[in-house]
Amino acid sequence: MANVDTSTLTSIDHIFASNHTLPQIRAIRKALHVQIDEKAARLRTQVGSSYRDLLGTADTIVQMRGDNDVVQELLGQMGGRCGRNVIDAKAAGLAKFVEKEQKSGAAFAARSKLLEACVLIVGRILKGKGGLPDSVKKGDRLVLATKVWVLGRLLVNNLAEDGTDAASRRAIEASKTTLGSLRRRLVRNVDKVFEKSGDETARDDVLKALCAYSLVTSSGAGDVLRHLLKVRGETIAGIEESERGRERNTEDVVQALNLYTQTLLDVQALVPGRLSLALANLKKQRLLADPALRQLEGLRLDIYERWCGEEIQFFTPYIRHDDLDGVQARDMLMGWSAKGSEVLLDGLKKTLEHMSEFKSIMDLRTRVLQLWIRDGGKAKGIDPSEMQDDLRDAINSRMLTILDTKVGKLRLVGSEISGTLARWKQGLTDEQHPSLWDEEGYQEALDSGAGPFIQEVVSRLYGRNDAVSKAANCYKTWYHVIGDVKEVVEELRRQRWDNDYDEIEDEDTIEARQQLLSKDDPNMLQTKLDATLDKSFKDLEDQIEKLWNERALAPSNDTVAMYFLRVVRDIRQQLPQRPAIKSFGLAMVPSLHSTVTISVSKAALDEFVTAGLAPRLVVGRPLWEGQPELPNQPSPEVFQFLRALSLSMTEAGVDLWTSAAVSILKKHLSKQLCEKWQEALKHTAVKEEEVKAPESNKKDKKKKDKKKKGKKSEDSKQEKEEEVEEDSTKEEDAAEDEKEKEAADAEPGMTPEQTTDLVTQWLFDVAFLRRSVGATDDGAADVFKTLEEGMYEQSKLNDAAARQRIVKSANDFWQRTNLLFGLLA
């Protein structure tokens, strides 16, 4: 059965309508009874509550009637006591009483005591005492001390009018002096608050200090602001100067910039709104009614107040708080800002003049720019980019100057080389280190630790005597500059300059600042470094070449050339990565190598030319092998030549013999050997012709003598006599052969066979030297080929196989013995 909404039933006819069944009617009846009961209960509750409120209201009315009766009775009594005549009589009596008290000595003594208390309280409050809790801020202490001082000033002026005797006047004058001293002390304390920078909490102290200064000097808002800007400007200038002989440091610059930015923010936050309001609050009540003064137990105002005159009791400070508007304050701040920025930048430049390390300048740059980015943008009406650019220009200018100075000190390496050459003493300056394998000196270095021992080994290996070490150490000391600059450049590029302290900047501003500080500045520094390095190394190279050219033709220039080679090598081992510097010193290296090679090879070459190229018998002839017999090892003179050359190179220093130096040495030796051998071949050919002519003459004479003896034997008659004559003829021939041999040994020339053997041995020597000395990439072996052709003609070896045997044997012998000539191998 569907529920029927009883709210729609307005009459009984609707209930008993034909569309409602009996059960529905019963349900409607039941619902109506329930609603009737609920409404009856709600009505009973409402009526009961209203009745209770009615009873309470009745009670209140009864109480008010009683209170009204009491008030009417009290007012009637007061009206009876406040008649005109009564009031006039009381006022006249009180005036007479007050006048009498003021003129009495007790009043003067009470005010004197209050003055003494004021002097003591001011000093104690400034010292942080005075009975005040530690939670009281310095600004509040200054204002309170100033109010006490003002009270003291009023008392002095009042006592000066009433003081009659000399003692009183002296006491009053002493009090004036003391108050003057306290005034200066108050001003100094105010200035100390101004000289310090801080956060929002410290800004409240600045505001209280401004109020204190206004009270102590009776200055208006404009004068107070001028004093603040004056003190801040003097403080910035004072920070930028050396204090008590102390050297300037980066903290001074950061402190000055922090005070500069804080001044901009403080003035814009305090002036004119908060400052004017604070000064106006000082005038709202009379001085003696100030709760802070009355709480000072040392003053005892509850006792001494009634002894003060009306001019003291009702004194209210008068201060101009409305003499400064926003336009005037902005103009004053802008003018101060322009002068302050000049002082700040001047101080920054002076501080940078005393800084010579890139790291310290980098730290200062980071701190200064971060401080300005954080606080500089908060100041209204000031473009922070201008000051930022000025700071950047000052710091970048100093960094470029230091960079130019430090990189330019590369000339000191040239000065060290020039000084060494000027002090050069043969045998002393070029004194070599002991050999790498000489044990002397190693133990002493090892006793000092691993570092000195390794240094000793490296010095011996690279031939670094004292002269070379001085130049190398001078260069290494200078080279640290490049590392420092690269480190600074990389750190600059890694820095981020986001201002996330108080606000979120737009991306364009952040990107522009990032471009300036982390891209443009490092690139400028890197460009300057590259240009300065190129110029400095070019100047050093020109200086070294000039020094060498001045001594290239001097006698005993070989040791000087070795010194230049070692110095240039040590410099080239640590060259900056610059295309213009890659070829540093290479132009003079061939000349130096040539000088060294000529000096080193001269003794061995002269000895070989004297002993090895002179006509002589081949001592190794019995050791020849093969068919035809050919030499299988070089002559002793060649072996001794290579051995002497290798020892001479080792004595000069194994560090000198780079592949280029060895190539120049081999080229020089190939040329000299071939020229000397050509002369020896010509000389040998002339001697051979001289030897052949006498031998042919002797053979002809022998034949003629034999013919004559033959004719004599035919005339002999007996056969026995012929045999005897033949025997005697053989003996005579043998004697003649022996005489010819002795004559040949006595002559300077050699027999053709001996000459052929010598030239054949030379062929092997030349093939051996071509494998050792002529093995270069620049065609030095070609001169040996020309020499070999001439030797083959005189050696009478027309067989190509024999020539190949000689070349193969020379190569095989070099493979077996090349390690004996280490530097030539």
Short mmCIF file of N, CA, C and O in Angstrom, two decimals, residues 186-282:
data_model
loop_
_atom_site.label_atom_id
_atom_site.label_comp_id
_atom_site.label_asym_id
_atom_site.label_seq_id
_atom_site.Cartn_x
_atom_site.Cartn_y
_atom_site.Cartn_z
N LEU A 186 75.14 58.46 23.87
CA LEU A 186 73.91 58.00 23.22
C LEU A 186 74.00 58.06 21.70
O LEU A 186 73.59 57.13 21.00
N VAL A 187 74.56 59.16 21.23
CA VAL A 187 74.70 59.30 19.77
C VAL A 187 75.64 58.24 19.22
O VAL A 187 75.40 57.66 18.15
N ARG A 188 76.72 57.94 19.96
CA ARG A 188 77.64 56.89 19.50
C ARG A 188 76.95 55.53 19.47
O ARG A 188 77.16 54.73 18.56
N ASN A 189 76.14 55.26 20.49
CA ASN A 189 75.42 53.99 20.49
C ASN A 189 74.41 53.92 19.35
O ASN A 189 74.21 52.85 18.75
N VAL A 190 73.78 55.03 19.07
CA VAL A 190 72.87 55.07 17.91
C VAL A 190 73.64 54.80 16.63
O VAL A 190 73.20 54.03 15.76
N ASP A 191 74.79 55.44 16.51
CA ASP A 191 75.60 55.23 15.29
C ASP A 191 76.06 53.79 15.17
O ASP A 191 76.18 53.25 14.05
N LYS A 192 76.36 53.14 16.30
CA LYS A 192 76.78 51.74 16.24
C LYS A 192 75.67 50.85 15.70
O LYS A 192 75.92 49.89 14.98
N VAL A 193 74.44 51.18 16.09
CA VAL A 193 73.32 50.43 15.53
C VAL A 193 73.21 50.66 14.03
O VAL A 193 72.97 49.73 13.24
N PHE A 194 73.42 51.91 13.61
CA PHE A 194 73.38 52.22 12.18
C PHE A 194 74.50 51.53 11.41
O PHE A 194 74.34 51.18 10.24
N GLU A 195 75.65 51.36 12.06
CA GLU A 195 76.82 50.81 11.36
C GLU A 195 76.71 49.32 11.09
O GLU A 195 77.49 48.79 10.30
N LYS A 196 75.78 48.67 11.76
CA LYS A 196 75.64 47.23 11.58
C LYS A 196 74.45 46.94 10.68
O LYS A 196 73.46 47.65 10.69
N SER A 197 74.60 45.87 9.93
CA SER A 197 73.52 45.45 9.04
C SER A 197 72.96 44.14 9.56
O SER A 197 73.66 43.34 10.18
N GLY A 198 71.69 43.91 9.28
CA GLY A 198 71.07 42.68 9.75
C GLY A 198 69.81 42.38 8.99
O GLY A 198 69.54 42.91 7.91
N ASP A 199 68.97 41.53 9.60
CA ASP A 199 67.74 41.10 8.95
C ASP A 199 66.57 41.97 9.39
O ASP A 199 66.76 43.10 9.86
N GLU A 200 65.36 41.44 9.27
CA GLU A 200 64.18 42.21 9.62
C GLU A 200 64.16 42.56 11.11
O GLU A 200 63.68 43.62 11.52
N THR A 201 64.67 41.66 11.96
CA THR A 201 64.70 41.95 13.40
C THR A 201 65.60 43.13 13.68
O THR A 201 65.26 44.02 14.49
N ALA A 202 66.76 43.19 13.06
CA ALA A 202 67.67 44.31 13.27
C ALA A 202 67.08 45.61 12.72
O ALA A 202 67.43 46.70 13.19
N ARG A 203 66.18 45.52 11.75
CA ARG A 203 65.55 46.73 11.20
C ARG A 203 64.69 47.42 12.25
O ARG A 203 64.61 48.65 12.28
N ASP A 204 64.09 46.64 13.14
CA ASP A 204 63.34 47.25 14.24
C ASP A 204 64.27 48.04 15.16
O ASP A 204 63.91 49.12 15.65
N ASP A 205 65.46 47.50 15.39
CA ASP A 205 66.43 48.24 16.20
C ASP A 205 66.84 49.54 15.52
O ASP A 205 67.06 50.56 16.18
N VAL A 206 66.97 49.50 14.19
CA VAL A 206 67.31 50.72 13.46
C VAL A 206 66.19 51.76 13.63
O VAL A 206 66.47 52.95 13.84
N LEU A 207 64.93 51.32 13.55
CA LEU A 207 63.82 52.24 13.74
C LEU A 207 63.85 52.84 15.15
O LEU A 207 63.66 54.06 15.33
N LYS A 208 64.08 52.02 16.16
CA LYS A 208 64.15 52.53 17.54
C LYS A 208 65.35 53.47 17.70
O LYS A 208 65.25 54.48 18.42
N ALA A 209 66.46 53.15 17.04
CA ALA A 209 67.62 54.04 17.11
C ALA A 209 67.33 55.38 16.46
O ALA A 209 67.78 56.44 16.94
N LEU A 210 66.57 55.37 15.37
CA LEU A 210 66.16 56.63 14.75
C LEU A 210 65.31 57.47 15.71
O LEU A 210 65.47 58.70 15.82
N CYS A 211 64.43 56.79 16.41
CA CYS A 211 63.60 57.51 17.39
C CYS A 211 64.46 58.07 18.52
O CYS A 211 64.25 59.21 18.98
N ALA A 212 65.43 57.27 18.98
CA ALA A 212 66.31 57.74 20.05
C ALA A 212 67.11 58.95 19.59
O ALA A 212 67.28 59.92 20.35
N TYR A 213 67.60 58.91 18.36
CA TYR A 213 68.37 60.06 17.85
C TYR A 213 67.48 61.29 17.74
O TYR A 213 67.90 62.42 18.02
N SER A 214 66.22 61.07 17.33
CA SER A 214 65.30 62.20 17.22
C SER A 214 65.05 62.83 18.59
O SER A 214 64.99 64.05 18.74
N LEU A 215 64.92 61.99 19.64
CA LEU A 215 64.70 62.51 20.99
C LEU A 215 65.92 63.26 21.53
O LEU A 215 65.80 64.33 22.10
N VAL A 216 67.09 62.68 21.33
CA VAL A 216 68.28 63.25 21.95
C VAL A 216 68.73 64.52 21.24
O VAL A 216 69.42 65.36 21.83
N THR A 217 68.35 64.67 19.96
CA THR A 217 68.77 65.86 19.20
C THR A 217 67.60 66.75 18.81
O THR A 217 67.80 67.78 18.17
N SER A 218 66.37 66.34 19.20
CA SER A 218 65.16 67.09 18.83
C SER A 218 65.07 67.30 17.32
O SER A 218 64.76 68.38 16.83
N SER A 219 65.40 66.24 16.57
CA SER A 219 65.42 66.31 15.11
C SER A 219 64.13 65.75 14.54
O SER A 219 63.51 64.85 15.12
N GLY A 220 63.77 66.28 13.38
CA GLY A 220 62.61 65.77 12.68
C GLY A 220 62.97 64.57 11.83
O GLY A 220 64.10 64.08 11.81
N ALA A 221 61.97 64.07 11.10
CA ALA A 221 62.17 62.86 10.29
C ALA A 221 63.23 63.08 9.21
O ALA A 221 64.06 62.20 8.93
N GLY A 222 63.25 64.27 8.60
CA GLY A 222 64.23 64.55 7.55
C GLY A 222 65.66 64.54 8.09
O GLY A 222 66.57 63.94 7.49
N ASP A 223 65.87 65.19 9.22
CA ASP A 223 67.20 65.23 9.82
C ASP A 223 67.65 63.84 10.27
O ASP A 223 68.83 63.47 10.16
N VAL A 224 66.71 63.07 10.80
CA VAL A 224 67.05 61.71 11.23
C VAL A 224 67.50 60.86 10.04
O VAL A 224 68.49 60.11 10.12
N LEU A 225 66.79 60.97 8.91
CA LEU A 225 67.17 60.20 7.73
C LEU A 225 68.53 60.65 7.21
O LEU A 225 69.36 59.81 6.80
N ARG A 226 68.78 61.94 7.21
CA ARG A 226 70.09 62.43 6.76
C ARG A 226 71.21 61.86 7.63
O ARG A 226 72.27 61.48 7.12
N HIS A 227 70.96 61.83 8.93
CA HIS A 227 71.99 61.30 9.82
C HIS A 227 72.22 59.80 9.55
O HIS A 227 73.37 59.33 9.54
N LEU A 228 71.15 59.05 9.34
CA LEU A 228 71.30 57.62 9.03
C LEU A 228 72.14 57.42 7.77
O LEU A 228 73.08 56.61 7.75
N LEU A 229 71.81 58.15 6.70
CA LEU A 229 72.56 58.00 5.45
C LEU A 229 74.01 58.46 5.62
O LEU A 229 74.92 57.86 5.05
N LYS A 230 74.21 59.51 6.40
CA LYS A 230 75.57 60.01 6.64
C LYS A 230 76.42 58.96 7.37
O LYS A 230 77.55 58.67 6.98
N VAL A 231 75.84 58.38 8.42
CA VAL A 231 76.58 57.37 9.19
C VAL A 231 76.85 56.13 8.33
O VAL A 231 77.96 55.58 8.34
N ARG A 232 75.86 55.68 7.58
CA ARG A 232 76.06 54.51 6.72
C ARG A 232 77.12 54.79 5.66
O ARG A 232 77.96 53.93 5.36
N GLY A 233 77.08 55.98 5.07
CA GLY A 233 78.10 56.31 4.07
C GLY A 233 79.49 56.35 4.66
O GLY A 233 80.46 55.83 4.07
N GLU A 234 79.63 56.98 5.83
CA GLU A 234 80.94 57.02 6.48
C GLU A 234 81.41 55.63 6.89
O GLU A 234 82.60 55.32 6.84
N THR A 235 80.47 54.80 7.30
CA THR A 235 80.83 53.43 7.68
C THR A 235 81.34 52.65 6.49
O THR A 235 82.34 51.92 6.58
N ILE A 236 80.65 52.77 5.36
CA ILE A 236 81.11 52.08 4.14
C ILE A 236 82.49 52.56 3.74
O ILE A 236 83.38 51.75 3.42
N ALA A 237 82.70 53.87 3.77
CA ALA A 237 84.01 54.41 3.43
C ALA A 237 85.06 53.95 4.43
O ALA A 237 86.21 53.65 4.07
N GLY A 238 84.68 53.88 5.72
CA GLY A 238 85.63 53.44 6.73
C GLY A 238 85.98 51.97 6.60
O GLY A 238 87.12 51.56 6.85
N ILE A 239 84.99 51.16 6.23
CA ILE A 239 85.26 49.74 6.03
C ILE A 239 86.22 49.53 4.88
O ILE A 239 87.10 48.66 4.91
N GLU A 240 86.08 50.35 3.85
CA GLU A 240 86.93 50.20 2.67
C GLU A 240 88.38 50.63 2.93
O GLU A 240 89.26 50.34 2.14
N GLU A 241 88.60 51.37 4.03
CA GLU A 241 89.95 51.76 4.38
C GLU A 241 90.52 50.78 5.39
O GLU A 241 89.79 50.09 6.11
N SER A 242 91.84 50.73 5.48
CA SER A 242 92.48 49.84 6.44
C SER A 242 92.23 50.34 7.85
O SER A 242 92.27 51.54 8.11
N GLU A 243 91.94 49.41 8.73
CA GLU A 243 91.64 49.76 10.10
C GLU A 243 92.82 49.34 10.99
O GLU A 243 93.18 48.17 11.03
N ARG A 244 93.40 50.34 11.67
CA ARG A 244 94.49 50.09 12.60
C ARG A 244 95.64 49.35 11.95
O ARG A 244 96.24 48.44 12.51
N GLY A 245 95.95 49.75 10.77
CA GLY A 245 97.08 49.15 10.08
C GLY A 245 96.80 47.77 9.53
O GLY A 245 97.70 47.12 9.00
N ARG A 246 95.58 47.28 9.65
CA ARG A 246 95.24 45.95 9.17
C ARG A 246 95.12 45.95 7.65
O ARG A 246 94.60 46.89 7.06
N GLU A 247 95.59 44.88 7.05
CA GLU A 247 95.50 44.76 5.60
C GLU A 247 94.03 44.60 5.18
O GLU A 247 93.22 44.01 5.89
N ARG A 248 93.72 45.13 4.02
CA ARG A 248 92.36 45.01 3.50
C ARG A 248 92.10 43.55 3.15
O ARG A 248 92.98 42.82 2.69
N ASN A 249 90.87 43.09 3.36
CA ASN A 249 90.53 41.73 3.03
C ASN A 249 89.14 41.69 2.41
O ASN A 249 88.43 42.70 2.33
N THR A 250 88.76 40.50 1.99
CA THR A 250 87.48 40.35 1.29
C THR A 250 86.29 40.57 2.21
O THR A 250 85.22 40.98 1.75
N GLU A 251 86.47 40.30 3.50
CA GLU A 251 85.36 40.50 4.43
C GLU A 251 84.94 41.97 4.46
O GLU A 251 83.75 42.28 4.65
N ASP A 252 85.90 42.88 4.34
CA ASP A 252 85.56 44.30 4.32
C ASP A 252 84.66 44.64 3.15
O ASP A 252 83.68 45.39 3.28
N VAL A 253 84.98 44.09 1.99
CA VAL A 253 84.18 44.37 0.79
C VAL A 253 82.77 43.81 0.95
O VAL A 253 81.77 44.48 0.66
N VAL A 254 82.68 42.56 1.41
CA VAL A 254 81.36 41.94 1.58
C VAL A 254 80.55 42.70 2.63
O VAL A 254 79.34 42.94 2.45
N GLN A 255 81.20 43.09 3.71
CA GLN A 255 80.49 43.83 4.75
C GLN A 255 80.01 45.19 4.24
O GLN A 255 78.88 45.61 4.54
N ALA A 256 80.85 45.87 3.46
CA ALA A 256 80.45 47.17 2.91
C ALA A 256 79.29 47.02 1.94
O ALA A 256 78.33 47.81 1.97
N LEU A 257 79.34 46.02 1.08
CA LEU A 257 78.23 45.81 0.13
C LEU A 257 76.95 45.41 0.87
O LEU A 257 75.86 45.86 0.51
N ASN A 258 77.10 44.59 1.89
CA ASN A 258 75.93 44.20 2.66
C ASN A 258 75.29 45.41 3.34
O ASN A 258 74.06 45.56 3.37
N LEU A 259 76.12 46.31 3.89
CA LEU A 259 75.60 47.52 4.53
C LEU A 259 74.95 48.44 3.50
O LEU A 259 73.94 49.08 3.77
N TYR A 260 75.55 48.50 2.30
CA TYR A 260 74.99 49.33 1.24
C TYR A 260 73.60 48.84 0.83
O TYR A 260 72.64 49.62 0.76
N THR A 261 73.47 47.55 0.56
CA THR A 261 72.17 47.01 0.16
C THR A 261 71.17 47.08 1.31
O THR A 261 69.98 47.39 1.09
N GLN A 262 71.64 46.85 2.54
CA GLN A 262 70.73 46.91 3.67
C GLN A 262 70.23 48.33 3.89
O GLN A 262 69.09 48.53 4.32
N THR A 263 71.06 49.32 3.63
CA THR A 263 70.62 50.71 3.76
C THR A 263 69.50 51.02 2.78
O THR A 263 68.50 51.66 3.13
N LEU A 264 69.67 50.56 1.54
CA LEU A 264 68.61 50.78 0.56
C LEU A 264 67.30 50.16 1.02
O LEU A 264 66.22 50.77 0.92
N LEU A 265 67.39 48.92 1.52
CA LEU A 265 66.17 48.24 1.94
C LEU A 265 65.60 48.85 3.21
O LEU A 265 64.37 48.98 3.35
N ASP A 266 66.46 49.24 4.16
CA ASP A 266 65.97 49.82 5.41
C ASP A 266 65.25 51.14 5.17
O ASP A 266 64.16 51.38 5.72
N VAL A 267 65.85 51.99 4.36
CA VAL A 267 65.24 53.30 4.12
C VAL A 267 63.90 53.15 3.42
O VAL A 267 62.90 53.80 3.78
N GLN A 268 63.86 52.27 2.42
CA GLN A 268 62.60 52.10 1.70
C GLN A 268 61.54 51.44 2.58
O GLN A 268 60.33 51.66 2.37
N ALA A 269 61.96 50.65 3.56
CA ALA A 269 60.99 49.99 4.43
C ALA A 269 60.52 50.89 5.57
O ALA A 269 59.37 50.78 6.02
N LEU A 270 61.36 51.81 6.02
CA LEU A 270 61.04 52.62 7.21
C LEU A 270 60.55 54.01 6.88
O LEU A 270 59.79 54.60 7.67
N VAL A 271 61.01 54.54 5.77
CA VAL A 271 60.72 55.95 5.46
C VAL A 271 59.76 56.00 4.29
O VAL A 271 59.95 55.29 3.29
N PRO A 272 58.73 56.89 4.36
CA PRO A 272 58.40 57.76 5.52
C PRO A 272 57.38 57.16 6.47
O PRO A 272 57.11 57.71 7.52
N GLY A 273 56.76 56.01 6.10
CA GLY A 273 55.62 55.51 6.84
C GLY A 273 55.94 55.12 8.27
O GLY A 273 55.46 55.73 9.24
N ARG A 274 56.72 54.11 8.46
CA ARG A 274 56.97 53.59 9.80
C ARG A 274 57.73 54.59 10.67
O ARG A 274 57.49 54.67 11.87
N LEU A 275 58.65 55.33 10.08
CA LEU A 275 59.41 56.31 10.87
C LEU A 275 58.49 57.43 11.38
O LEU A 275 58.55 57.81 12.56
N SER A 276 57.66 57.96 10.50
CA SER A 276 56.74 59.03 10.92
C SER A 276 55.78 58.54 12.00
O SER A 276 55.49 59.25 12.98
N LEU A 277 55.29 57.33 11.86
CA LEU A 277 54.38 56.78 12.85
C LEU A 277 55.08 56.59 14.19
O LEU A 277 54.51 56.90 15.26
N ALA A 278 56.32 56.09 14.15
CA ALA A 278 57.06 55.88 15.39
C ALA A 278 57.36 57.21 16.08
O ALA A 278 57.27 57.32 17.32
N LEU A 279 57.71 58.24 15.32
CA LEU A 279 57.97 59.56 15.93
C LEU A 279 56.69 60.16 16.49
O LEU A 279 56.72 60.83 17.54
N ALA A 280 55.59 59.93 15.82
CA ALA A 280 54.32 60.45 16.31
C ALA A 280 53.91 59.77 17.62
O ALA A 280 53.32 60.40 18.51
N ASN A 281 54.24 58.49 17.75
CA ASN A 281 53.90 57.78 18.98
C ASN A 281 54.66 58.32 20.19
O ASN A 281 54.20 58.16 21.33
N LEU A 282 55.82 58.93 19.95
CA LEU A 282 56.58 59.50 21.06
C LEU A 282 55.86 60.70 21.67
O LEU A 282 56.14 61.09 22.82
#
